[in-house]
PDB file of C-alpha atoms in Angstrom:
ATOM      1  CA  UNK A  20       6.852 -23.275  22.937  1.00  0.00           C
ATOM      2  CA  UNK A  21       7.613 -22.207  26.181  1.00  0.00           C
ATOM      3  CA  UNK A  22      10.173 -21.324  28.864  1.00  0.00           C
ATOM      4  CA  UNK A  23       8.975 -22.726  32.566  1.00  0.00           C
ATOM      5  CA  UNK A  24      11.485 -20.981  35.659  1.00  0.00           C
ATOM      6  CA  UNK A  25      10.448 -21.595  39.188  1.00  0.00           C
ATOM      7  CA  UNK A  26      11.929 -22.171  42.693  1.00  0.00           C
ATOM      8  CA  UNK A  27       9.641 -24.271  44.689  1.00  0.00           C
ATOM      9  CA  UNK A  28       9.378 -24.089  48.167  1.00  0.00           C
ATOM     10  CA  UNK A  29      10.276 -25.888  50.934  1.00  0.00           C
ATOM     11  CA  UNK A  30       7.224 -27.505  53.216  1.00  0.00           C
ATOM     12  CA  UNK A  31       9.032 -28.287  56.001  1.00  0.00           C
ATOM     13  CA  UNK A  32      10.248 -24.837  57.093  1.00  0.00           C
ATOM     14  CA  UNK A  33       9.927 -20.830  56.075  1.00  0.00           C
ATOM     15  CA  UNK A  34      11.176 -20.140  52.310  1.00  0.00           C
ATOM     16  CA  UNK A  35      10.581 -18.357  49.567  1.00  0.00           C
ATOM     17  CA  UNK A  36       9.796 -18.659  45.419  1.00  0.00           C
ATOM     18  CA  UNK A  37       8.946 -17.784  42.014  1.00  0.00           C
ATOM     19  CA  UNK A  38       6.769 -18.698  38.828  1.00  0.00           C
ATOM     20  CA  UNK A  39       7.972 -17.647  35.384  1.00  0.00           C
ATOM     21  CA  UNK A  40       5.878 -19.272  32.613  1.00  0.00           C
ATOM     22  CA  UNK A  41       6.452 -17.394  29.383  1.00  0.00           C
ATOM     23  CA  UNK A  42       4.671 -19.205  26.189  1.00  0.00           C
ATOM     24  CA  UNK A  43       4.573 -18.425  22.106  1.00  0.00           C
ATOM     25  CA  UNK A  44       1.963 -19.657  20.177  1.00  0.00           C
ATOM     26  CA  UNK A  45      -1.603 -20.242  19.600  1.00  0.00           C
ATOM     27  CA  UNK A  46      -2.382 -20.521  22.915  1.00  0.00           C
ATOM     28  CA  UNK A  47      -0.584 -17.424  24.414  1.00  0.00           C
ATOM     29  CA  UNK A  48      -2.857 -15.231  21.761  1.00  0.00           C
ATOM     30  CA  UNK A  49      -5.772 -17.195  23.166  1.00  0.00           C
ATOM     31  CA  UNK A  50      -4.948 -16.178  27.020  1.00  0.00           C
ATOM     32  CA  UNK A  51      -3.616 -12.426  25.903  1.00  0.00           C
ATOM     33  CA  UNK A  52      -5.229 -10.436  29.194  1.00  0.00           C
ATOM     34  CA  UNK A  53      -8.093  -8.635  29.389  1.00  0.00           C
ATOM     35  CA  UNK A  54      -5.796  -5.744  30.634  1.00  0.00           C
ATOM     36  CA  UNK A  55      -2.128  -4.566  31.095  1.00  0.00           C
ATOM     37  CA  UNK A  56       1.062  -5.997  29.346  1.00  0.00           C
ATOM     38  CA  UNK A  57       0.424  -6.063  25.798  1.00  0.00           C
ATOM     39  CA  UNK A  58      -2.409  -7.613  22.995  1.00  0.00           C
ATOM     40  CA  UNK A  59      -1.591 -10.571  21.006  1.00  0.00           C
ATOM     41  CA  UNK A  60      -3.190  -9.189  17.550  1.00  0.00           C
ATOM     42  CA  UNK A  61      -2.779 -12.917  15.549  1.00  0.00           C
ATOM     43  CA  UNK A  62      -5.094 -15.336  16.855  1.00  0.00           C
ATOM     44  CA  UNK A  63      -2.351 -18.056  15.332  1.00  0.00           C
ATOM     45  CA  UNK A  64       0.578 -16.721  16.911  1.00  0.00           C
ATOM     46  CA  UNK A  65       1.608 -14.332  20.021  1.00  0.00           C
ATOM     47  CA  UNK A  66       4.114 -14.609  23.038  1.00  0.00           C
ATOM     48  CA  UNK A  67       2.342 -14.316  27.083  1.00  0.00           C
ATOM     49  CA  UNK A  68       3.595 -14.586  30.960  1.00  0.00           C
ATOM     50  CA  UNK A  69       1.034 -17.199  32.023  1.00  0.00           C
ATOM     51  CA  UNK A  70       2.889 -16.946  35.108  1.00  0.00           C
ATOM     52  CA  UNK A  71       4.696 -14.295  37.049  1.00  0.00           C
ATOM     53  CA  UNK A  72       4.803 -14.367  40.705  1.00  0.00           C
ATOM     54  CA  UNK A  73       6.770 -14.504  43.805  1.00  0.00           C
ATOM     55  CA  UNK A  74       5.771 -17.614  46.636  1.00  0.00           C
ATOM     56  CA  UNK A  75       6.454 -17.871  50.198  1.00  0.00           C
ATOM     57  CA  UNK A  76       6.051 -20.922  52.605  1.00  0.00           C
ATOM     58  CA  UNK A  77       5.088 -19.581  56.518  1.00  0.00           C
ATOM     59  CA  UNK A  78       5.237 -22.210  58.902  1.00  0.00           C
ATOM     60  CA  UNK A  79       2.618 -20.892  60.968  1.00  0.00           C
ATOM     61  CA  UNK A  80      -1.075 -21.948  62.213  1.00  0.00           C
ATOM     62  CA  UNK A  81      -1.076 -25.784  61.642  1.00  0.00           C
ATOM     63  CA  UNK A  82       2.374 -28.275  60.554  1.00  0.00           C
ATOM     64  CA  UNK A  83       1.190 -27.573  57.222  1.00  0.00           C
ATOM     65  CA  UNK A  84       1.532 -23.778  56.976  1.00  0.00           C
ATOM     66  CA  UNK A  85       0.903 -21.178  54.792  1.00  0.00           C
ATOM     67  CA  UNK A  86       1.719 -21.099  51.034  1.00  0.00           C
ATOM     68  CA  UNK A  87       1.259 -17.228  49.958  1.00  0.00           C
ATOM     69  CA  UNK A  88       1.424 -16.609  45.990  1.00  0.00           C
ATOM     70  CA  UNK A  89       1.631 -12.718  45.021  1.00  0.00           C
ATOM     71  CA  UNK A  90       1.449 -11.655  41.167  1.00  0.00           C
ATOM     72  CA  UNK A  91       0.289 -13.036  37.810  1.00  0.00           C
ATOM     73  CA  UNK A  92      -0.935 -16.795  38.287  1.00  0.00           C
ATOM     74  CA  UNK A  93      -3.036 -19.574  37.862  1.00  0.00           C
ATOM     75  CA  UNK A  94      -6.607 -19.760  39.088  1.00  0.00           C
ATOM     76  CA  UNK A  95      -7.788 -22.729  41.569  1.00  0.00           C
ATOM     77  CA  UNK A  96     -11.556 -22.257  39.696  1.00  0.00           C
ATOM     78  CA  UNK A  97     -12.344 -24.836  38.031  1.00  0.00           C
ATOM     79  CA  UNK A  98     -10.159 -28.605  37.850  1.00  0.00           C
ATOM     80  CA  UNK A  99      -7.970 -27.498  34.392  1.00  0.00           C
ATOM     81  CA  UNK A 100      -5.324 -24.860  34.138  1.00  0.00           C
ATOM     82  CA  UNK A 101      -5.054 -22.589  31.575  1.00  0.00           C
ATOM     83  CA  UNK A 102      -2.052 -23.906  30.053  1.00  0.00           C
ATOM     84  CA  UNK A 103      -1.731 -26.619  27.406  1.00  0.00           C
ATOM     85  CA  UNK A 104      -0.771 -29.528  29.549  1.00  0.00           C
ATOM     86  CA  UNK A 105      -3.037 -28.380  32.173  1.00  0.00           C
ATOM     87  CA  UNK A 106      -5.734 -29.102  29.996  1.00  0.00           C
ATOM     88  CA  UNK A 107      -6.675 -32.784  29.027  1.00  0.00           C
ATOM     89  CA  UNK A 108      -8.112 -31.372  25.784  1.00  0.00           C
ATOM     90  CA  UNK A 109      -6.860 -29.452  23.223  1.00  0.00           C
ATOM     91  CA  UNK A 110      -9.773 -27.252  22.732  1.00  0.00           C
ATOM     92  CA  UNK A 111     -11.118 -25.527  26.060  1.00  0.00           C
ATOM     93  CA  UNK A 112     -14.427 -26.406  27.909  1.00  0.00           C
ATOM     94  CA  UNK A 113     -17.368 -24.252  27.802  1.00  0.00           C
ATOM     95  CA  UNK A 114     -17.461 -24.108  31.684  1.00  0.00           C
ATOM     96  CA  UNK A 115     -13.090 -23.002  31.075  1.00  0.00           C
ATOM     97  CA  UNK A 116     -14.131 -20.276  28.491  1.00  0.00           C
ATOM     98  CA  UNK A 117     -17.892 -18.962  30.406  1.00  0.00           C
ATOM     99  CA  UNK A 118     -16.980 -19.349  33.789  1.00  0.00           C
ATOM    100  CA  UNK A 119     -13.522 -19.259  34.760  1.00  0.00           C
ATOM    101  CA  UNK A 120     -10.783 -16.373  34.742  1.00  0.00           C
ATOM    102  CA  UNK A 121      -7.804 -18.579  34.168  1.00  0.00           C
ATOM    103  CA  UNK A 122      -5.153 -15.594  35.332  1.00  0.00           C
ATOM    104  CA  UNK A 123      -5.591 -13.396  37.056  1.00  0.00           C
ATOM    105  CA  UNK A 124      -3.377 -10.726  39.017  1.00  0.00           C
ATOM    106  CA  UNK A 125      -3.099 -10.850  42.895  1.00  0.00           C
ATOM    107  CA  UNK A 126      -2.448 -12.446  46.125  1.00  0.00           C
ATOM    108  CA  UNK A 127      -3.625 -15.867  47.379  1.00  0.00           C
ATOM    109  CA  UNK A 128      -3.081 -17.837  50.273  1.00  0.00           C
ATOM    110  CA  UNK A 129      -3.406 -21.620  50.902  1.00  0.00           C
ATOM    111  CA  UNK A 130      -3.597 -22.872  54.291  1.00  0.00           C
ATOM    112  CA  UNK A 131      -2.827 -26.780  54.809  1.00  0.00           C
ATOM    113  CA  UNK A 132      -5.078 -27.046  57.338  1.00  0.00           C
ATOM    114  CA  UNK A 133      -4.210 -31.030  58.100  1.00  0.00           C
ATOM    115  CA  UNK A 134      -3.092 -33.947  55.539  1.00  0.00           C
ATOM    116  CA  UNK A 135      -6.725 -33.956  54.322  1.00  0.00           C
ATOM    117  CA  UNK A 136      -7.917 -30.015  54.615  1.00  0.00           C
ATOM    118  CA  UNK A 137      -6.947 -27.571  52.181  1.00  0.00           C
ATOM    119  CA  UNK A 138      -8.114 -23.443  52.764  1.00  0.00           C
ATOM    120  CA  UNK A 139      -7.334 -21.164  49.705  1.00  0.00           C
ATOM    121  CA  UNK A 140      -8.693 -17.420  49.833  1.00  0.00           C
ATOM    122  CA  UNK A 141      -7.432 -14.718  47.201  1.00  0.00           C
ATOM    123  CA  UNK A 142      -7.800 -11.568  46.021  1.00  0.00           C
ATOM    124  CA  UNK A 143      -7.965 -10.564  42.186  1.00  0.00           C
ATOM    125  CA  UNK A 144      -7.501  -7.783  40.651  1.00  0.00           C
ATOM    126  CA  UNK A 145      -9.597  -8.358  37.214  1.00  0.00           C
ATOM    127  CA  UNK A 146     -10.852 -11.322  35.362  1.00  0.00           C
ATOM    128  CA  UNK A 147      -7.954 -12.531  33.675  1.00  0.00           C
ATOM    129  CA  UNK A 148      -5.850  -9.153  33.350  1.00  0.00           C
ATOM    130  CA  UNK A 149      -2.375  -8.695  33.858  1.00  0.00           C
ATOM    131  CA  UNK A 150      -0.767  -6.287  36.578  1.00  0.00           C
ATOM    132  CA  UNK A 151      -3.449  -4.038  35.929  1.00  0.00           C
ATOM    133  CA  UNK A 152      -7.050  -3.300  37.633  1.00  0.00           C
ATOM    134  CA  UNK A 153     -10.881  -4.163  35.890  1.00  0.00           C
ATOM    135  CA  UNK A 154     -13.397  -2.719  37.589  1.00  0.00           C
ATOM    136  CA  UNK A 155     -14.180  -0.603  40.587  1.00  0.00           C
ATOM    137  CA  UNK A 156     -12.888  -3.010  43.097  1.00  0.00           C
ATOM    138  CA  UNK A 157     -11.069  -6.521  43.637  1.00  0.00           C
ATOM    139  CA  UNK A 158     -12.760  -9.385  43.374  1.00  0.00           C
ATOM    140  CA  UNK A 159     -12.733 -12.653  46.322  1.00  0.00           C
ATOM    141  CA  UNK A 160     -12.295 -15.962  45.988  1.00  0.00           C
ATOM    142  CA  UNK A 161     -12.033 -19.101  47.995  1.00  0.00           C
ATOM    143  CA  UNK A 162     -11.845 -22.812  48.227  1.00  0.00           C
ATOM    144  CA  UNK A 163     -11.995 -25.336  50.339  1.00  0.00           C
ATOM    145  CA  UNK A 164     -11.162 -29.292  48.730  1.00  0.00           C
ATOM    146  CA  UNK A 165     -10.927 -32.317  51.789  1.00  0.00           C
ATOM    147  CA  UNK A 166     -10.137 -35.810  50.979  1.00  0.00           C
ATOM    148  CA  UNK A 167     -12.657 -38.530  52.151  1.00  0.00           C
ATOM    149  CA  UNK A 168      -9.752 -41.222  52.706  1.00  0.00           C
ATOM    150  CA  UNK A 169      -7.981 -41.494  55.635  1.00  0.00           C
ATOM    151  CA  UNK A 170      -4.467 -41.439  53.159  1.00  0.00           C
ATOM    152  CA  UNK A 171      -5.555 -38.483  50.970  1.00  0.00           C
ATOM    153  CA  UNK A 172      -5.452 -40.603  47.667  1.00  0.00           C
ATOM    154  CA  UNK A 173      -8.563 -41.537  47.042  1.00  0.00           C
ATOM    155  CA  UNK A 174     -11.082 -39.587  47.016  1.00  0.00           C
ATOM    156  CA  UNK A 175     -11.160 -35.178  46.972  1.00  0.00           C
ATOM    157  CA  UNK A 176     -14.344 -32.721  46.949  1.00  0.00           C
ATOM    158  CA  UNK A 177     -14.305 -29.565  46.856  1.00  0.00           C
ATOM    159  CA  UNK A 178     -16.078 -25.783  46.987  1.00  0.00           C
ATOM    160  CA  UNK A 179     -15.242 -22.447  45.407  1.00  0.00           C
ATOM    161  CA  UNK A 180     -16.916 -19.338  45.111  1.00  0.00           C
ATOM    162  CA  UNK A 181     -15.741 -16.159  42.963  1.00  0.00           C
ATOM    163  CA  UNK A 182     -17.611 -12.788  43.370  1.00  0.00           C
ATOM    164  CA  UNK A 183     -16.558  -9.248  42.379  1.00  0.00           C
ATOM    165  CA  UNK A 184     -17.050  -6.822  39.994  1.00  0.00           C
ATOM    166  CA  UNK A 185     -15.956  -8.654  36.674  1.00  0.00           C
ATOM    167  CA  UNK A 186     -17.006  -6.149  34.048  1.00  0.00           C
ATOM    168  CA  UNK A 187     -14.039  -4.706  31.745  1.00  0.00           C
ATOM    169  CA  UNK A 188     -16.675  -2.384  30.047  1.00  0.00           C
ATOM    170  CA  UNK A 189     -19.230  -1.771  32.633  1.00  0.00           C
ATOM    171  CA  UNK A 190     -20.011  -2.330  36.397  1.00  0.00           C
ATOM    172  CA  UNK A 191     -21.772  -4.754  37.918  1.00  0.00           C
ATOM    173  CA  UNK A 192     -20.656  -8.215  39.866  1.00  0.00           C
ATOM    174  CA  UNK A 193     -20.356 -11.761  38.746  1.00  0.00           C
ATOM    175  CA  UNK A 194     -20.516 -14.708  41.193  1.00  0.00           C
ATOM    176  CA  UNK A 195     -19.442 -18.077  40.191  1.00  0.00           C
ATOM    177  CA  UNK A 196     -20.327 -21.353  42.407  1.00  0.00           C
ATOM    178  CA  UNK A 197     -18.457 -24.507  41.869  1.00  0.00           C
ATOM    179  CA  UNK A 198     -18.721 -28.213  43.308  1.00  0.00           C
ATOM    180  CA  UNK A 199     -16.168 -30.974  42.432  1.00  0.00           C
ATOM    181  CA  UNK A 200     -15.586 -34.622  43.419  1.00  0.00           C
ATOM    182  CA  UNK A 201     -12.283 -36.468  41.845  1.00  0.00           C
ATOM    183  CA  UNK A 202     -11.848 -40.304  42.676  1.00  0.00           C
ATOM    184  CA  UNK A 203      -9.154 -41.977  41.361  1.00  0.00           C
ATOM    185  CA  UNK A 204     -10.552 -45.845  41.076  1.00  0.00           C
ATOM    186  CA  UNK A 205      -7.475 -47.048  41.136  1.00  0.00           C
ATOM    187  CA  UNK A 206      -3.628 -46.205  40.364  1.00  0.00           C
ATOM    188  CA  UNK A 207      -5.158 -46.449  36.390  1.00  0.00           C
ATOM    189  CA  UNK A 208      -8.055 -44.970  35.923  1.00  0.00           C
ATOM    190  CA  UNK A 209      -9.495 -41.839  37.419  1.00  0.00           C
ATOM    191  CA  UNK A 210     -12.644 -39.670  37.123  1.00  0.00           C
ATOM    192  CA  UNK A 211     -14.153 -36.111  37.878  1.00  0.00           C
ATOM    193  CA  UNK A 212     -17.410 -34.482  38.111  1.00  0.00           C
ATOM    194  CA  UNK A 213     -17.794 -30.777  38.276  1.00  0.00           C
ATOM    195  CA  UNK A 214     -20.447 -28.433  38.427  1.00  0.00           C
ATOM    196  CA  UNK A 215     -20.136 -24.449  38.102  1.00  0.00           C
ATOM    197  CA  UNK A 216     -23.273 -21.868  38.554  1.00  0.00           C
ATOM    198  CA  UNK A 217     -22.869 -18.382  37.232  1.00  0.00           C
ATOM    199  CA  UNK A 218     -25.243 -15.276  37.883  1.00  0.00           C
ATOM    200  CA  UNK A 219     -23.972 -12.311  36.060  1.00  0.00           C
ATOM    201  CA  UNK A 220     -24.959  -8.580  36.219  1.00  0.00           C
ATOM    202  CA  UNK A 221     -22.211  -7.687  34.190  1.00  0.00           C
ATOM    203  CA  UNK A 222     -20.811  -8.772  30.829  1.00  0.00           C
ATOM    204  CA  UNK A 223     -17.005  -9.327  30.983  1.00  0.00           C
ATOM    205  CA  UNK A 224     -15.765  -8.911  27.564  1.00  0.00           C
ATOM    206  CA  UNK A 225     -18.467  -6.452  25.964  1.00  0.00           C
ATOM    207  CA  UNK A 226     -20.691  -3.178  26.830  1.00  0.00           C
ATOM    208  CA  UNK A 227     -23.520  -3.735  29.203  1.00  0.00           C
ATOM    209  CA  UNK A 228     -26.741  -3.520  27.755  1.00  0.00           C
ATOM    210  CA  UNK A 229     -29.776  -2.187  29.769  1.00  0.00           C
ATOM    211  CA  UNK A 230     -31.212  -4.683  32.368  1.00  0.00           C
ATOM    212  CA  UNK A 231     -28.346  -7.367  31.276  1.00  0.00           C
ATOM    213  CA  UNK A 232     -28.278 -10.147  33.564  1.00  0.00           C
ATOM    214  CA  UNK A 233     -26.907 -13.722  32.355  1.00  0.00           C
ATOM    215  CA  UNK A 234     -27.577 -17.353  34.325  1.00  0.00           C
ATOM    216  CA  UNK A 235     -25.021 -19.969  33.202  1.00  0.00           C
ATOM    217  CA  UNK A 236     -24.800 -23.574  34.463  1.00  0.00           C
ATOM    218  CA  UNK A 237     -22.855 -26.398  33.728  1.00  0.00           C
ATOM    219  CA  UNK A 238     -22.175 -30.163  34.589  1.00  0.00           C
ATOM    220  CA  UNK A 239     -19.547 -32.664  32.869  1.00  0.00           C
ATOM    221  CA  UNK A 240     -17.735 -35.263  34.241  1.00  0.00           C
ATOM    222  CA  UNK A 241     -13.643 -36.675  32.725  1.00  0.00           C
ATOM    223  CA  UNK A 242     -13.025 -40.289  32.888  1.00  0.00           C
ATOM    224  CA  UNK A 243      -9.162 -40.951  32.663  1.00  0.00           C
ATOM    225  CA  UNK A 244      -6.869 -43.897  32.270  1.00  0.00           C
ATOM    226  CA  UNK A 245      -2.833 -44.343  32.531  1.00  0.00           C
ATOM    227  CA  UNK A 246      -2.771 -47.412  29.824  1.00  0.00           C
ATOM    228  CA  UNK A 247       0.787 -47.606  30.028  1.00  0.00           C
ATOM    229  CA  UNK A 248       3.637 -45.866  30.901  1.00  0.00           C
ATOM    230  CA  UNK A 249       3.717 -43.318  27.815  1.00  0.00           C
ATOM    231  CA  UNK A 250       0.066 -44.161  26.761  1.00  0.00           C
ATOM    232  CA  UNK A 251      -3.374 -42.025  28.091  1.00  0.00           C
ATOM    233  CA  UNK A 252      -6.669 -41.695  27.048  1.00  0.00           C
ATOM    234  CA  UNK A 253      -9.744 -39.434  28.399  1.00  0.00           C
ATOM    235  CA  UNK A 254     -12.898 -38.926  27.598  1.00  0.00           C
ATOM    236  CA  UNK A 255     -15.264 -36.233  28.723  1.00  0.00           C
ATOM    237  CA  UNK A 256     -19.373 -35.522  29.023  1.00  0.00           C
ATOM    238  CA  UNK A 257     -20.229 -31.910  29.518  1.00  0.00           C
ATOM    239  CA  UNK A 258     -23.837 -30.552  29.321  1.00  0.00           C
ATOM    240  CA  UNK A 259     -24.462 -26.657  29.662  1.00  0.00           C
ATOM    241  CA  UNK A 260     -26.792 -24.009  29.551  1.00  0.00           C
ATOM    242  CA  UNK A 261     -26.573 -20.254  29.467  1.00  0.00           C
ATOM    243  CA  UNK A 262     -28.962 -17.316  29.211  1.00  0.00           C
ATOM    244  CA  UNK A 263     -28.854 -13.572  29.331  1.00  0.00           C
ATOM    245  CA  UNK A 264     -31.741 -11.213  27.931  1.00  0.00           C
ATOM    246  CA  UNK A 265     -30.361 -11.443  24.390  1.00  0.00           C
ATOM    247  CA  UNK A 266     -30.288 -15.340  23.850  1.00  0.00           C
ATOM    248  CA  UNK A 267     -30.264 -18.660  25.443  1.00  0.00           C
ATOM    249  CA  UNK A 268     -27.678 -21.490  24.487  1.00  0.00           C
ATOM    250  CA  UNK A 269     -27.333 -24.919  25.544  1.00  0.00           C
ATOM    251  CA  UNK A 270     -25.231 -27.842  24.232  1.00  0.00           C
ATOM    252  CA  UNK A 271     -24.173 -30.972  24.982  1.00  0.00           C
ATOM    253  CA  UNK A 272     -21.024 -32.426  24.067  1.00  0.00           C
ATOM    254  CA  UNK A 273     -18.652 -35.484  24.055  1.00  0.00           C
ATOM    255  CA  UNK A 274     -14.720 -35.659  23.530  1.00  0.00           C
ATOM    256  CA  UNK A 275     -12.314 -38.249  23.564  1.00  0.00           C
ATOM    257  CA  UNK A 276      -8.033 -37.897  22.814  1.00  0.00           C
ATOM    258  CA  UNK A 277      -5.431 -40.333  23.366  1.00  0.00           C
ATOM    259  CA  UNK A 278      -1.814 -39.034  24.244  1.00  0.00           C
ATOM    260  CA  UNK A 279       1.477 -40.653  24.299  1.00  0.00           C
ATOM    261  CA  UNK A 280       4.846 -39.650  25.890  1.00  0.00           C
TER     262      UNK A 280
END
């Protein structure tokens, strides 16, 4: 269940906004912060803000503006959200769970560059946490995603990079690289291939150990279709591999779900 309040802004001249994405459920207990507001003790069942920010639209730079987000809110790392129907599977991606923050608290700004050219840099205040601080200082991120096609429709890649000091526990940074490509073959069926690199001096949900240092990669690709109006089905192929001085892990796994509205 949850409770979705926004004011979106306007494009086409200066404005102003806000998120407010409250959820209950298994889900919110899965995304309870790292830090600040409060702990969701049953993994079945617990209530979250997802979302809690105020927006602002600044004509300014290029006809596309600026689109400034301050407060609790949704990462750009990685192509899935961290809510349920951002997600095109139920369970969450290895890549999702390893090597993305999902929330965090902040201030980001996206600047539309042109039709094609998107700019997004951000500061966090701690993997995942809410309206509080991990860590002895902020981390930055950016992105940069173009389209290929002359109609931005087509065909998107894109770049980020996170790096900071990630630790909850301990001190230390964590850099994350991604690289993304979405085509959408036609208006049916779409697909995309991601990769994210992670080099680690810090654990982010336990105690460092002595000399920790963890190497994570990934690679998996989603392959969509609209079959009809209310009908869906995707498939995904992920391969990863992670390592830290404790124990190496790799897997390789295949999903499929069909959906209906």
């Amino acid at each position: 269940m949850g409770l979705w309040l926004t004011k979106p802004l306007d494009p086409k001249c200066l404005s102003w906004g806000f998120n407010s994405i409250f959820i209950i459920g298994a889900d919110a207990s899965f995304l309870t912060p790292t830090a600040g507001g409060w702990k969701n003790t049953n993994p079945r069942f617990g209530a979250d803000f997802t979302d809690l920010n105020l927006t602002a639209h600044l004509p300014i730079l290029t006809d596309g503006g600026v689109d400034v987000k301050a407060g609790r809110q949704t990462t750009i790392l990685g192509p899935m959200g961290a809510l349920p129907w951002q997600r095109y599977f139920d369970s969450s991606d290895y890549a999702w769970y390893n090597m993305e923050e999902g929330r965090y608290t902040g201030v980001s700004a996206i600047w539309h560059v042109n039709k094609r050219l998107d700019w997004y840099n951000g500061i966090e205040f701690g993997w995942g946490e809410f309206f509080d601080e991990i860590g002895p200082a902020p981390e930055y991120i950016t992105n940069i995603s173009y389209w290929l096609d002359e109609e931005a429709k087509n065909t998107k890649v894109w770049t980020t990079v996170l790096t900071g000091p990630t630790g909850k526990f301990s001190t230390g940074n964590t850099t994350v690289f991604e690289l993304g490509i979405q085509h959408n073959w036609s208006k049916y069926i779409y697909q995309i291939v991601d990769t994210q690199m992670v080099y680690s001096k810090a654990p982010i949900f336990t105690v460092k150990t002595p000399g920790y240092i963890e190497h994570a990669y990934d690679v998996y690709t989603y392959l969509g279709a609209h079959l009809t109006c209310a009908l869906d089905i995707n498939t995904a192929l992920s391969g990863m591999r992670t390592s830290t001085e404790a124990a190496i892990q790799a897997a390789l796994v295949f999903r499929t779900r069909i959906t209906s509205r």
